[in-house]
Structure formats: structure tokens, C-alpha cells
Coordinates of C-alpha atoms and ligand atoms in Angstrom, one line a residue:
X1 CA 66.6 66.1 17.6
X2 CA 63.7 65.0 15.9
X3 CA 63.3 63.6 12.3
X4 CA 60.4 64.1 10.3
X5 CA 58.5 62.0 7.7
X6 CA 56.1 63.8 5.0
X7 CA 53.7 61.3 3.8
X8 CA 52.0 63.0 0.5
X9 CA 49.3 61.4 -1.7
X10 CA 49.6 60.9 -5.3
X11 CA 47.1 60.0 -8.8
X12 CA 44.2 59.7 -6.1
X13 CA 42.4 59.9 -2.7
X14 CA 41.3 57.5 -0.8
X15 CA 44.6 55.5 -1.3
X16 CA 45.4 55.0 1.7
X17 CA 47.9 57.3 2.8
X18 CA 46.3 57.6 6.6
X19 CA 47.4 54.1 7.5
X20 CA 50.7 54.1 5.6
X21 CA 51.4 57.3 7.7
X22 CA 50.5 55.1 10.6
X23 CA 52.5 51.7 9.7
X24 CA 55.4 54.2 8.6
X25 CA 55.0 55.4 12.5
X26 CA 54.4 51.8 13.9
X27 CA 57.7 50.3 12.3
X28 CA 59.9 53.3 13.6
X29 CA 58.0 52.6 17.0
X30 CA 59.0 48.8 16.8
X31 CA 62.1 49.5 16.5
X32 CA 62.3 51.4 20.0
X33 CA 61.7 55.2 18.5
X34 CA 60.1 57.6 20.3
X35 CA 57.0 58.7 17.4
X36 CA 53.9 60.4 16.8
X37 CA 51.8 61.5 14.2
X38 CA 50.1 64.1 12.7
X39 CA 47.1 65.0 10.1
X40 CA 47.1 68.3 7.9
X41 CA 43.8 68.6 6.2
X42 CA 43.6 71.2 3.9
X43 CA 39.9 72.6 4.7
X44 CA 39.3 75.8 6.0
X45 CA 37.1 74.4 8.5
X46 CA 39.1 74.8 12.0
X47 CA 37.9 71.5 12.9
X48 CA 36.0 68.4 12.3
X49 CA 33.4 68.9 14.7
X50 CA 30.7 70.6 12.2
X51 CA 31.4 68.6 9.3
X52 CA 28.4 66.0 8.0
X53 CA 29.3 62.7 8.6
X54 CA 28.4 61.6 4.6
X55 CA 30.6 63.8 3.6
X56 CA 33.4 63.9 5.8
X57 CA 33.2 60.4 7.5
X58 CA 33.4 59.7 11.2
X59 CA 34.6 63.3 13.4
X60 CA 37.2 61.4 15.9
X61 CA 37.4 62.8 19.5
X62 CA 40.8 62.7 21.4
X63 CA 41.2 62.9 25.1
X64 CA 41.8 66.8 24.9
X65 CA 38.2 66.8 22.9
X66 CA 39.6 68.0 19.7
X67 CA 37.1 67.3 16.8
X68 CA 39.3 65.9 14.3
X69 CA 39.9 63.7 11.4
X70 CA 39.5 60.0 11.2
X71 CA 42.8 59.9 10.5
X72 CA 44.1 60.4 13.8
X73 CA 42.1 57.6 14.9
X74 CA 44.3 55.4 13.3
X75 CA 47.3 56.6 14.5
X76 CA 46.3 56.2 18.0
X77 CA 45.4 51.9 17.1
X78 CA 48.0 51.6 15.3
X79 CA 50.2 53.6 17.7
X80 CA 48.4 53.3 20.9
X81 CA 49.3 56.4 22.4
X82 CA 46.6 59.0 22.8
X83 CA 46.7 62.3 20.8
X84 CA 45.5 65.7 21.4
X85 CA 44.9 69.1 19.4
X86 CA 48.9 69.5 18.2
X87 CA 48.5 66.4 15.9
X88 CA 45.3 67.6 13.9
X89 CA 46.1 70.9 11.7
X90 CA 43.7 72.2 9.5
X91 CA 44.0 75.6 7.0
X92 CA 41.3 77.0 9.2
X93 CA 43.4 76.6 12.7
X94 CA 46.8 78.0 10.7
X95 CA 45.3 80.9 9.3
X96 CA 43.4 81.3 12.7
X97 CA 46.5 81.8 14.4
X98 CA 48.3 83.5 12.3
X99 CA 46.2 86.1 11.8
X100 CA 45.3 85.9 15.5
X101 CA 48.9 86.5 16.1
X102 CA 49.2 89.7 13.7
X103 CA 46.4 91.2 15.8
X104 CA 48.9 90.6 19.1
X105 CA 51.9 92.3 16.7
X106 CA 53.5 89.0 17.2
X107 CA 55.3 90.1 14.1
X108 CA 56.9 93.4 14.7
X109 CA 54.9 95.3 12.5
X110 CA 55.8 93.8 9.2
X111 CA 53.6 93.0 6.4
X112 CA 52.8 89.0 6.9
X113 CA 52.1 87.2 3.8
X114 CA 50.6 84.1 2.6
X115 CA 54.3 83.1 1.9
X116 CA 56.3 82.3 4.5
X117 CA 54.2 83.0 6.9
X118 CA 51.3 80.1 6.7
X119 CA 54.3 77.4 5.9
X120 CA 55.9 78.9 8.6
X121 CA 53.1 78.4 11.1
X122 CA 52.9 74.8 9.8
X123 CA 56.5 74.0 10.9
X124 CA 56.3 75.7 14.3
X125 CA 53.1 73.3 15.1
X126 CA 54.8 70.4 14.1
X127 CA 58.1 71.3 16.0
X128 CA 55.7 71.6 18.6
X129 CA 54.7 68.2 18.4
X130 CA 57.9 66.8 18.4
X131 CA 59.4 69.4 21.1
X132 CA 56.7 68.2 23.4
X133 CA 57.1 65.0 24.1
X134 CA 61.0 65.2 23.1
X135 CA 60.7 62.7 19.9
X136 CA 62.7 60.8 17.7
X137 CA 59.8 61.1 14.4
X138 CA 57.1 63.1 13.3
X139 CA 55.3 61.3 10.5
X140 CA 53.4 64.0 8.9
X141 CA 50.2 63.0 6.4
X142 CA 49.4 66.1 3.8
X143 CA 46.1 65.9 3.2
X144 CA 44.6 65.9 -0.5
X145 CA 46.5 64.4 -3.6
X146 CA 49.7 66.4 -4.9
X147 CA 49.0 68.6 -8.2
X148 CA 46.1 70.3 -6.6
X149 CA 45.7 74.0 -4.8
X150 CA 44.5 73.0 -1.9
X151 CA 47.7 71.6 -0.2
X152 CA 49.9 73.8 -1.8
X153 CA 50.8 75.7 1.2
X154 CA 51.3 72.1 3.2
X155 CA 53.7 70.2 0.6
X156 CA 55.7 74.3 0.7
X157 CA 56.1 73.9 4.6
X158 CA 57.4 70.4 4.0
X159 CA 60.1 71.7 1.1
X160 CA 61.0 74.8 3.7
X161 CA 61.1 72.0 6.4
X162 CA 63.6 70.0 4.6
X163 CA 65.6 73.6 3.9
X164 CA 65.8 73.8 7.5
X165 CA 66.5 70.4 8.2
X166 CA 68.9 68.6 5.7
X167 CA 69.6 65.9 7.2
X168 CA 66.4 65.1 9.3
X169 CA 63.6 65.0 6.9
X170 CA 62.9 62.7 4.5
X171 CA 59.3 62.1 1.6
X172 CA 57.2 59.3 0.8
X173 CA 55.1 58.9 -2.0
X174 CA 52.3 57.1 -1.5
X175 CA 50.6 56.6 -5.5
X176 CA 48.3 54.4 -6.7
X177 CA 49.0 51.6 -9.8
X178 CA 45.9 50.6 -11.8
X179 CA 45.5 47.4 -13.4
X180 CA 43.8 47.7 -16.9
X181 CA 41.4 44.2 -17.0
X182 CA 41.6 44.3 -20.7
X183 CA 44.9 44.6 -20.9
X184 CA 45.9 43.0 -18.2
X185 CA 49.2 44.9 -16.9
X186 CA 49.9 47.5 -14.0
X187 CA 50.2 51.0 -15.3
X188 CA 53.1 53.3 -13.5
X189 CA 52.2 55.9 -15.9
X190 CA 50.2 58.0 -13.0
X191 CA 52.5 57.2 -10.7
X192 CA 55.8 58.6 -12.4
X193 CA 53.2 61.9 -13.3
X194 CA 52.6 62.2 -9.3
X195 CA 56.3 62.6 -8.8
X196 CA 56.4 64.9 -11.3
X197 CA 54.3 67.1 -9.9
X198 CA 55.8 66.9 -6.6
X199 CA 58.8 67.7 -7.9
X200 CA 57.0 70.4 -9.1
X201 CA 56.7 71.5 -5.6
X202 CA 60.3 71.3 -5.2
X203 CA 60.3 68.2 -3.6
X204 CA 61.6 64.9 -4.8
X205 CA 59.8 61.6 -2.9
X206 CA 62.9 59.5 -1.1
X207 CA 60.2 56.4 -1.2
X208 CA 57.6 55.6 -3.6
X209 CA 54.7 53.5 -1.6
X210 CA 53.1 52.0 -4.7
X211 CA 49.6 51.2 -3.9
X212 CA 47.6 48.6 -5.8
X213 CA 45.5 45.6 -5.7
X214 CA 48.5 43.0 -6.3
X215 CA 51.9 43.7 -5.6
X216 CA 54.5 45.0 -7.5
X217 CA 57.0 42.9 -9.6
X218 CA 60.8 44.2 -10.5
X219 CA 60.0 45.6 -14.2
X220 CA 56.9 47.8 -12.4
X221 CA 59.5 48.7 -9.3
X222 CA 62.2 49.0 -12.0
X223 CA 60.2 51.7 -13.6
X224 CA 59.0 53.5 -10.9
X225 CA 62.6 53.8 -10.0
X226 CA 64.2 55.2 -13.4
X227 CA 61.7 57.5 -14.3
X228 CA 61.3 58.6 -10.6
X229 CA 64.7 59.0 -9.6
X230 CA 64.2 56.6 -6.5
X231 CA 66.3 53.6 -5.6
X232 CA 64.7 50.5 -6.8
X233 CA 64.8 49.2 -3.0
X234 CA 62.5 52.6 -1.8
X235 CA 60.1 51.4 -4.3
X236 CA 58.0 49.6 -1.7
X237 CA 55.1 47.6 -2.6
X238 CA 51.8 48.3 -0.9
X239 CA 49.5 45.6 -2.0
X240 CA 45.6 45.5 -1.1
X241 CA 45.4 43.4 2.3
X242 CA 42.2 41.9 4.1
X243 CA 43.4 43.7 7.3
X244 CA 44.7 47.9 7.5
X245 CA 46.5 46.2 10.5
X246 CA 48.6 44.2 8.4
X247 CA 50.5 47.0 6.3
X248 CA 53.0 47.1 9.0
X249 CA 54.4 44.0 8.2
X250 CA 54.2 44.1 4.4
X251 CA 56.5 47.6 4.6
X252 CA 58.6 45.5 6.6
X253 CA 58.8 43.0 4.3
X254 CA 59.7 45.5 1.9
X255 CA 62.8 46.3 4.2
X256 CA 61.2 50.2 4.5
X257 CA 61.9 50.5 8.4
X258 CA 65.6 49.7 7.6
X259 CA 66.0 52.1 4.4
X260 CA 64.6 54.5 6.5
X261 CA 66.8 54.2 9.1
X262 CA 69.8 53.7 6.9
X263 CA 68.9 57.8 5.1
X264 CA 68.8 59.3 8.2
X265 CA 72.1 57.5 9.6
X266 CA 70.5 56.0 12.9
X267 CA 70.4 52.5 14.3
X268 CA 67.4 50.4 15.7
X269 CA 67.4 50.9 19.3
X270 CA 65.7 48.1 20.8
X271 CA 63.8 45.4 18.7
X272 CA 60.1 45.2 19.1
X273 CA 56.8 44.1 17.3
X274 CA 56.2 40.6 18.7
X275 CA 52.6 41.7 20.2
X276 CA 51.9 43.1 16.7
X277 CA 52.9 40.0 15.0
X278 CA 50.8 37.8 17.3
X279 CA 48.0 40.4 16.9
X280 CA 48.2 39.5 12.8
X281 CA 48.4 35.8 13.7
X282 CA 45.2 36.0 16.0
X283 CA 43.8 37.9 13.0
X284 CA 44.3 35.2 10.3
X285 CA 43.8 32.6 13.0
X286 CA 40.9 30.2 10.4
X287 CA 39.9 28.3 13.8
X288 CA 37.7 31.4 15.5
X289 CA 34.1 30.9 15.4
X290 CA 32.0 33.9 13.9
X291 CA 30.1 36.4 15.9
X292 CA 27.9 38.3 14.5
X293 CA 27.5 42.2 15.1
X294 CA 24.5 44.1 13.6
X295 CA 24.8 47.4 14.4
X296 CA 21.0 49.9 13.9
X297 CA 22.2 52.9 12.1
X298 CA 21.5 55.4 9.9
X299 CA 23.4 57.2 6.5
X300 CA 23.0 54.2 4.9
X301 CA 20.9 55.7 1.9
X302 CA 24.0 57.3 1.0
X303 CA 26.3 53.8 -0.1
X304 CA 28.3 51.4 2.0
X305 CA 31.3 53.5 1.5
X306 CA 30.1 56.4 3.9
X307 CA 28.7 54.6 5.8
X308 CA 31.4 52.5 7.1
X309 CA 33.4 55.8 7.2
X310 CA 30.9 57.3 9.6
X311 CA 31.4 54.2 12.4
X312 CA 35.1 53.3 11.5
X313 CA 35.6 53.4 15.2
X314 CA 33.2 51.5 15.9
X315 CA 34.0 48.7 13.5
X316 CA 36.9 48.7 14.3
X317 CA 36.7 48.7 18.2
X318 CA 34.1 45.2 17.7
X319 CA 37.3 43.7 15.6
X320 CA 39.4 44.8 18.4
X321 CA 37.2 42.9 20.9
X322 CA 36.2 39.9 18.7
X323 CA 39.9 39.2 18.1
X324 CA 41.1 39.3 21.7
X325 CA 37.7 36.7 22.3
X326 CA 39.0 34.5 19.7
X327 CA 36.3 35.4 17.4
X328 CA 35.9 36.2 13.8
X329 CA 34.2 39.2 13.7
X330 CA 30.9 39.6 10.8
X331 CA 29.5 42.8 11.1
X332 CA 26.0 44.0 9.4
X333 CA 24.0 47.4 9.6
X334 CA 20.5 47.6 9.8
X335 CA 19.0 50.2 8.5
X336 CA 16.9 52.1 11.0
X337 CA 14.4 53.1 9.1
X338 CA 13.4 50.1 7.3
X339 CA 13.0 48.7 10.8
X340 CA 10.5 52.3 12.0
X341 CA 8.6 51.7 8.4
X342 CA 8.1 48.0 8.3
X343 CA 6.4 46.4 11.2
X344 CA 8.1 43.0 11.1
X345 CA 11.6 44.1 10.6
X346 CA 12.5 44.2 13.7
X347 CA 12.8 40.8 14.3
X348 CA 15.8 40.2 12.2
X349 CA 17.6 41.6 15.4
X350 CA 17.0 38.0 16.3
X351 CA 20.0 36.4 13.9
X352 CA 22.8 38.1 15.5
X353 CA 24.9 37.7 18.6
X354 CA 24.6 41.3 19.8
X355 CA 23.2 44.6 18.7
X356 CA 24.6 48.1 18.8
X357 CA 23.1 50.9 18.3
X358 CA 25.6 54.2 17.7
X359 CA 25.9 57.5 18.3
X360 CA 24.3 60.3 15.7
X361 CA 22.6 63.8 15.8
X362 CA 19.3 64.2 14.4
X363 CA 15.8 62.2 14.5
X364 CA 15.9 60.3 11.2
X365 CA 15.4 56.9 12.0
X366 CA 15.3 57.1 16.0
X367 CA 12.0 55.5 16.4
X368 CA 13.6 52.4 14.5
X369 CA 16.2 52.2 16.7
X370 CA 13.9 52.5 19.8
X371 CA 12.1 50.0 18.2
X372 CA 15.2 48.3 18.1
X373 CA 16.5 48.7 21.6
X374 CA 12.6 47.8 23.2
X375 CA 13.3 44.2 20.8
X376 CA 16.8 43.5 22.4
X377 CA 15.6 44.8 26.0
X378 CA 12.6 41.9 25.6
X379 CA 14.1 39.1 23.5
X380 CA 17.6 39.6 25.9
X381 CA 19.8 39.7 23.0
X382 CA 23.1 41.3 24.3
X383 CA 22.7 45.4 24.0
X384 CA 25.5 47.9 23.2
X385 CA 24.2 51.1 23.6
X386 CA 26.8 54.6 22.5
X387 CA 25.8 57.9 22.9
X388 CA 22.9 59.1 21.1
X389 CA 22.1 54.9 21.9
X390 CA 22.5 55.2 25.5
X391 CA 20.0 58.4 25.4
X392 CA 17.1 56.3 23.0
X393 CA 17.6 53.4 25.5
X394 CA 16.6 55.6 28.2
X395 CA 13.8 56.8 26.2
X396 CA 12.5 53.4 25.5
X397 CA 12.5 52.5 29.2
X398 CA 10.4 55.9 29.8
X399 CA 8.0 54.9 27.6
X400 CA 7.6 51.1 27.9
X401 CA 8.5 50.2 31.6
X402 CA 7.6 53.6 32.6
X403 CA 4.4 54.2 31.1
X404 CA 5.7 57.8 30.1
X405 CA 4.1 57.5 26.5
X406 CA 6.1 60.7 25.0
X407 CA 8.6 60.6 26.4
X408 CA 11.4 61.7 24.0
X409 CA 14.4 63.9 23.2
X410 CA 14.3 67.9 23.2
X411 CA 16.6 67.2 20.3
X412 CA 14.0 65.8 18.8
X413 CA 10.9 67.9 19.9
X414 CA 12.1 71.3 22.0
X415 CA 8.8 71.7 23.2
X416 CA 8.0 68.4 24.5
X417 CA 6.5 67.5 27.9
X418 CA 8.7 65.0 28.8
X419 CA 11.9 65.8 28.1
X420 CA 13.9 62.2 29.3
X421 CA 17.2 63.8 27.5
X422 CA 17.3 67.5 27.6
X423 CA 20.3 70.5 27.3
X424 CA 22.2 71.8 30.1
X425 CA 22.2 74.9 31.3
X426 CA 25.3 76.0 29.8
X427 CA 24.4 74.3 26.2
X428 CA 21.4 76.3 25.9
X429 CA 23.3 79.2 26.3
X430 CA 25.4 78.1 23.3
X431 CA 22.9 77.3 21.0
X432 CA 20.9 80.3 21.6
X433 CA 24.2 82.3 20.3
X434 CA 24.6 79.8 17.2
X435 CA 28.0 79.3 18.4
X436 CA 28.6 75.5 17.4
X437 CA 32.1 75.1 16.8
X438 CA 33.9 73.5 19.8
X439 CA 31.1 73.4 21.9
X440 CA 29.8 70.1 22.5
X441 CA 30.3 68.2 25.9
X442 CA 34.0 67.0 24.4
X443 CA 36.9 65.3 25.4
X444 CA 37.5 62.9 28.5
X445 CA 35.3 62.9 30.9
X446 CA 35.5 61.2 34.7
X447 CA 33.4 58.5 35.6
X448 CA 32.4 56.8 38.4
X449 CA 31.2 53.3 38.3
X450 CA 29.0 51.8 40.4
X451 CA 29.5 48.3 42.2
X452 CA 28.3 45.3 41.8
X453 CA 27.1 46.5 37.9
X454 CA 28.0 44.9 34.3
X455 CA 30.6 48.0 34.3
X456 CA 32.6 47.1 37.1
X457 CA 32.7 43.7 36.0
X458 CA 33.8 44.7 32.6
X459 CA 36.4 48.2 33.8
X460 CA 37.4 46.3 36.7
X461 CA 37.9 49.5 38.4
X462 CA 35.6 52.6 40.2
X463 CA 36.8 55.0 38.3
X464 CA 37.1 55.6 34.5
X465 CA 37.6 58.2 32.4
X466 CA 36.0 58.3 28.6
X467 CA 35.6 60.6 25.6
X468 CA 32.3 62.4 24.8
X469 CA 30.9 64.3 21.9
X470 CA 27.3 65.6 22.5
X471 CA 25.3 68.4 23.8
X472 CA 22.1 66.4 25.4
X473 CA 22.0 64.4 28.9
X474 CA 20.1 62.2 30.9
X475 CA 17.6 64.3 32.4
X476 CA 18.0 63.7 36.4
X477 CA 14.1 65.3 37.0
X478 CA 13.0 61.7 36.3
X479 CA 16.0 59.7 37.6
X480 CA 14.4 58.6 40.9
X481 CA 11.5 57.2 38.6
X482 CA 13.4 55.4 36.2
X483 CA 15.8 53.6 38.9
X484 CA 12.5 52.8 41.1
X485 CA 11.5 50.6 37.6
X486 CA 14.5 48.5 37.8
X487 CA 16.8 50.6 35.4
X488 CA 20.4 50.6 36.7
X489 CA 22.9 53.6 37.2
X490 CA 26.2 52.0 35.8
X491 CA 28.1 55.0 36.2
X492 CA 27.6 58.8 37.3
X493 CA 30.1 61.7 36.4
X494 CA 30.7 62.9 40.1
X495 CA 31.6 66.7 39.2
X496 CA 28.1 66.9 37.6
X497 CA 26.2 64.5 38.5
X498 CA 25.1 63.4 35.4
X499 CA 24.2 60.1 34.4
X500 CA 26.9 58.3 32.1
X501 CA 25.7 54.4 32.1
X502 CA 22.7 53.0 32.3
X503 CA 22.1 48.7 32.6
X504 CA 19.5 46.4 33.1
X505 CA 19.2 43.9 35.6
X506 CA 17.7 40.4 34.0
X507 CA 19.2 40.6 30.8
X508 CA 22.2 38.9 29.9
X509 CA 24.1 41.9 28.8
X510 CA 22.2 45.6 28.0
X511 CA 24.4 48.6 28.9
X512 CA 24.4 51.4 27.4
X513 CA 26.6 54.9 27.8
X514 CA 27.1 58.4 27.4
X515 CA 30.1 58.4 26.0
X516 CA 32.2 57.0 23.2
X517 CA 34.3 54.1 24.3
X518 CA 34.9 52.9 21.0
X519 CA 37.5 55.9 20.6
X520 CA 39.9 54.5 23.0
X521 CA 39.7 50.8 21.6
X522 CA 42.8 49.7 20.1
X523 CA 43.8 46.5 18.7
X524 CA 47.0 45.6 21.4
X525 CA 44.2 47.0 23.8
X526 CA 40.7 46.6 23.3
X527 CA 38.1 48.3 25.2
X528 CA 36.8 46.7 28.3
X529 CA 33.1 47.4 27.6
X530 CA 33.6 45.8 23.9
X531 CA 35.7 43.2 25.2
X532 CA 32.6 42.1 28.1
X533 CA 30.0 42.9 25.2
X534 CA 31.4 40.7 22.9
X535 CA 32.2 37.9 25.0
X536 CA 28.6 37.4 26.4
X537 CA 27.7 37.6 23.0
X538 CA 29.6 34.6 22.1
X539 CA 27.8 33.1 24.6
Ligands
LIG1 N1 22.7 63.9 19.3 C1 23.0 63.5 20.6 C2 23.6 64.7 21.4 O1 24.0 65.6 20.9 C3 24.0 62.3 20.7 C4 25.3 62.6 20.1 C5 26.1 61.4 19.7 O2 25.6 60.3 19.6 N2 27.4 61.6 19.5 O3 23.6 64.6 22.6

């Protein structure tokens, strides 16, 4: 039978608590569990998918093309297991059912209410998870920060869950202790109020994961523990680290694996963790040489901090890749549109070892990154291309080897002449309806690569499979042209024919694709096309 963690927030967001839930999962795992993970978020959005990127940070895909929260994108690096739609549960998708479900008289005629009902819902989806694959943990992030309305219903399922299941569930705490400069100590003050209010809920924390910049010392832990009734040794210090990858080892430091163990009366089953330990050691390895990533993006206007969020996958999948090369990876955005405004921007491309440009919806700033791409393609500076990057890179070839002077993007101009990336059939259909949730060409896709190509050389194997999230394509009407110009089919999805990578020939590495391979990078696996990318960058 399964046992279930509930990883709740406290005194703030933005804390943290998604990659505690996934060291929390990564210790258990070490230690020869069975886990997996899963993300409540409290909106009433069903999903990710039509959420702006400012606001909500990078949508993650998974295999089964659910939209979801970035969240889940660190459980499946820190995890490395691949997720699907049971792990991401939003207020939108419970109510959705349930009330889908009272249409279907799934319950008997009685009057369903807000309470138990909705709670109820959230503990048959995460039985569901753990049913599935038959595991030994659930590690369950609430969304939002206790003491508010919005996860009410969540942190209710969790007290009903523990009802159900004395013995099998346990709560962490995950608060945050600021440091007053003038004064110079570490306040618990917030963090004793946060357990308050969960107690509030009915719910009293079995570990308090106190985050802050430094860690915690005994009379701060001794604290903590009296006035939150927690043993001094669940008091687990969660310090700021230069690496997310590295809280696994600080909780075991902390003993937390053990005390976790030790509550819910089970044993380690096999020991594990040496490839995460060597991963840290490659990380703080001071010998690597720097390689230096710019990546031509957009959202910047809007501060660093969302940015980074929007293209946490993508940062994160050039760390990936850097660190298996023995590199130390520096990465810097430029902004798109300083590069479309100002005439000589452009050729700042020219300090860095490689250049990506990223996937994103919209126009703002695509003539920059054309710019951009046209610069690399010229100047051979190695060329990672992802998504909305592969389909500008196409455009620049139409329009300077091609001589196709507008040639563009229906996205960009519906009525243009020459459409280089257009809709499909059936997306038309769907945006003619307005129906944009779910819709996009999602999920993992099947791809065949080509011989004798940069992709082969990278995937080492004909056919690949990789996640998408877009609605517009390669346009095949001017595929014959294009290849006849020198541009190279990397790799074609043979159910539909549709163009998935595109390379040049001549350049030392310029590739660019369809889909997102940054989703499936993961630090004890990087991503083949990073991992190629990056090392002929370092050359
Ligand atoms: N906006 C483009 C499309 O919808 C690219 C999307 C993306 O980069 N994820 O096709």
C-alpha cells in the first residue's frame, strides 16, 4: 500500500516548495522506493496551456501532452521518470469531473456538495496515481501558501486523507525564516504562525522544512520545535544553495530520508544515489571551462524573474548538457527586440559559444530573432533552434537563400502570400470555433530521422519520439524549394508528413526543430540534441 507525503507552503510563495516536493521524492527514490509526484494548483483554469507566460511562468508539456505546471517539470529531472495528466490537478479539472460525474448520476441521486465531495475527488486522483503504477509514495505539493481560501479544499482532502490513512500519511511544512539586516537574527515568528494556521486546517506538520538564506542553528530549530510541536530532529534546515539539484543532499544531511522512514515504520530497501552524488560533484567541479549560452528571447520587459520562469526548461536542459560536457554553464538572454530596433546589435551574437532561439506565440520581437538566426546561419556560430525557432529559421532561409522576400508566418500575417509556416487543416477548424483549451499539436510526437544528418549523429538512432506544443507547421507547398537551396530535412513525422528538423549543411552546427526537446532533458540524462549542441559549441 502506498504512503503519501503532503508538501504545503507556509509565510510565502515562491519558497520553494516545488523542489522540496521533488528532493523529498528523490531521497525516498534513492533509497529503492517506488515514487512519484504530483502538483495541485489551486486555479480554476483546467490547465496550463492558456495561461501567459509572465504571469504563470513556463506551461510544461508531458509525454501524454498535458499542459501543466512547471512544477512537474522538476519532478520528472529530479525523478527522471516521465509524468502524464494524473500528476497535474487543478480546481478547474476537480470541479470538471465532479460535476461531469453528477450529470452521469455517478452519485445516486444525492445532493453533492462542495464538502466532501471536491476533497473527495482529490483523493480518488491521487489514489489513482499511486494505484497505477502500484507505488510505495505519493509526494503531493498544495499549491498556494496555507492561511489562504484558495487551497482550502486541497489542505481538507489532505486532513480526510490522513482520516483514511493513519498510518500512511504524513505533512511537511515547508516556511520561510527571514533574516532582519539591522538586526541581524533569523526570525521563526512567521514560521510558528504558518503552523498555526495549518493547524487551523486540522492538520499538524510532522516536518518543518525551514527555508532561508543561511541555515538554521539549534536555538532557531529549538524554537521551531516547541512552539510547533515538531521534534527538534524534523526541523530540517533548507538553506539557499547555488544549485536546486543540490537540496537532495542537504535534506539528507538533515537525516530527513531516515525520519521519514522511521514515522511510517519501513526500512530502506536498496541503497542508491551515487549517480546523484557524482552529478553534484561534476556540478561544483571549479576545473570546467565556461561556455557561454545566449539565448534571443522575448518577456524580458517584464524583469529577470519571469523571464527565467518562462524558459526554466530550457536553462535548465543547457545545464544538463554543459555539465555532462564538462562545462560551466553562463547563460545570457538577448533581448529580441533591441536586436529588430538597433541595427548593430546583432553582432553581439558574436561573444558567445552558441545561440538559441526558443519557442513563443505571438510576433513581438520575431524579426529580431530572424535577424538573429540570418547572423548565426552567416557568421557559423553554433544554432539551436525550438519551436517557434525552428519555424523563424525556416522563414529566414525563405527569405534570404530563397529570395522569397515575405515570406513569413500566418501567425503573424493570416493573409499573407507566402505562408512558409501555416495551420493544418484540422487547427483551423479549432480556431475558427475559439476552442483553445487542449488543442494545440501536444504531447509526444514520432519522429523519423534522416541519415547521415547532425540528428542522427546526435540521437544515434532513426527513430525518436518528442514533445510538442504548437498549432503552426512547416508548410510542405514550398518544401521541394527550400531542400533544392541546400536546407536539410533532419527529421519528418511519418504519420503526417510534416517536417520536424531542419539543418544546414556548411555550418558547424545549425539545427533547428519542431518540437521541445528541452522537456525531456534531465540532469542523470541530458538531451542528445543539447548534449551535440553544446559540445560543438565548446569547440
Ligand atoms: N507560436 C508557434 C506555434 O503555435 C510556436 C509555438 C512554440 O514555440 N511553442 O506554432
Amino acid at each position: 500500500m502506498a504512503h503519501y507525503i503532503f508538501v504545503a507552503g507556509g509565510v510565502m510563495s515562491s519558497v520553494g516548495k516545488g523542489a522540496a516536493t521533488a528532493s523529498i521524492a528523490r531521497i525516498l527514490q534513492d533509497k529503492g522506493f517506488s515514487v512519484s509526484a504530483v502538483k495541485i494548483d489551486p486555479y480554476i483554469n483546467v490547465d496550463a496551456g492558456t495561461m501567459n507566460p509572465i504571469e504563470h511562468g513556463e506551461t510544461f508539456v508531458t509525454d501524454d501532452g498535458t499542459e501543466c505546471d512547471q512544477d512537474l517539470g522538476n519532478y520528472e529531472r529530479f525523478l527522471n521518470i516521465d509524468l502524464s495528466t494524473e500528476n497535474s490537478i487543478t480546481t478547474g479539472r476537480v470541479y470538471q469531473s465532479v460535476i461531469q460525474r453528477e450529470r452521469n448520476l455517478e452519485f445516486n441521486g444525492r445532493c453533492v456538495e462542495v464538502v466532501p465531495d471536491i476533497p473527495n475527488e482529490v483523493i480518488r486522483r491521487i489514489e489513482r496515481v499511486a494505484k497505477k503504477d502500484k507505488l510505495d509514495f505519493v509526494v503531493i505539493e498544495i499549491g498556494g501558501t496555507v492561511g489562504e481560501y484558495q487551497n482550502l479544499l486541497f489542505l481538507e482532502a489532505a486532513r480526510m486523507m490522513k482520516l483514511k490513512y493513519p498510518k500512511k500519511v504524513l505533512f511537511a511544512l515547508v516556511t520561510y525564516l527571514p533574516t532582519i539586516k539591522t538586526i541581524g537574527e533569523m526570525k521563526t515568528k512567521p514560521t510558528q504562525t504558518s503552523s498555526r494556521l495549518l493547524n487551523e486546517s486540522g492538520i499538524q506538520a510532522d516536518f518543518i522544512l525551514g527555508r532561508a538564506s543561511v541555515p538554521l542553528d539549534e536555538p532557531r530549530k529549538r524554537k521551531i520545535s516547541t512552539f510547533c510541536s515538531v521534534d527538534i530532529k524534523d526541523v530540517i534546515s533548507a538553506p539557499d544553495t547555488d544549485s536546486i539539484y543540490k537540496i537532495p543532499l542537504n535534506f539528507e544531511t538533515e537525516g530527513l530520508g531516515e525520519r521519514i522512514l522511521k514515522k511510517l515504520k519501513l526500512r530502506t530497501k536498496k541503497k542508491g544515489g551515487e549517480d546523484w552524488k557524482k552529478l553534484i560533484k561534476r556540478i561544483d567541479d571549479k576545473n570546467k571551462k565556461d561556455i557561454r549560452i545566449g539565448i534571443v528571447g522575448k518577456y524580458f520587459e517584464s524583469g529577470g524573474f519571469s523571464l527565467t520562469d518562462s524558459y526554466i526548461s530550457v536553462i535548465e536542459a543547457i545545464k544538463h548538457s554543459a555539465w555532462a560536457n564538462n562545462r560551466n554553464p553562463v547563460i545570457e538572454w538577448i533581448s529580441a527586440e533591441t536586436i529588430e530596433k538597433d541595427k548593430n546589435a546583432v553582432s553581439i551574437l558574436k561573444n558567445y559559444d552558441g545561440i538559441i532561439v526558443p519557442g513563443g506565440f505571438g510576433s513581438r520581437g520575431t524579426e529580431g530573432k530572424i535577424k538573429a538566426i540570418e547572423y548565426c546561419r552567416k557568421n557559423k556560430i553554433p544554432f539551436l533552434g525550438l519551436c517557434l525557432g525552428m519555424q523563424l529559421a525556416v522563414i529566414e532561409f525563405a527569405r534570404n537563400v530563397c529570395n522569397i522576400k515575405d515570406a513569413t508566418s500566418t501567425e503573424f500575417e493570416p493573409s499573407t502570400k507566402s505562408p512558409l509556416i501555416d495551420l493544418m487543416e484540422e487547427q483551423k477548424e479549432v480556431m475558427k470555433n475559439h476552442k483553445y483549451g487542449a488543442t494545440m499539436r501536444l504531447g509526444s510526437w514520432d519522429c523519423e530521422i534522416k541519415k547521415g544528418t547532425i540528428s542522427s549523429r546526435a540521437y544515434k538512432q532513426n527513430s525518436i519520439s518528442e514533445r510538442h506544443r504548437h498549432r503552426y507547421e512547416f508548410n510542405n507547398k514550398y518544401l521541394d524549394l527550400l531542400t533544392s537551396k541546400g536546407l536539410v530535412i533532419g527529421g519528418v513525422n511519418p504519420k503526417k508528413n510534416l517536417v520536424e528538423i531542419i539543418e544546414l549543411k556548411d555550418h558547424p552546427f545549425f539545427i533547428a526543430v519542431q518540437f521541445h526537446p528541452e522537456l525531456k532533458s534531465r540532469p542523470l540524462n541530458p538531451h542528445p540534441l543539447f548534449k551535440e549542441f553544446i559540445k560543438i559549441a565548446g569547440k
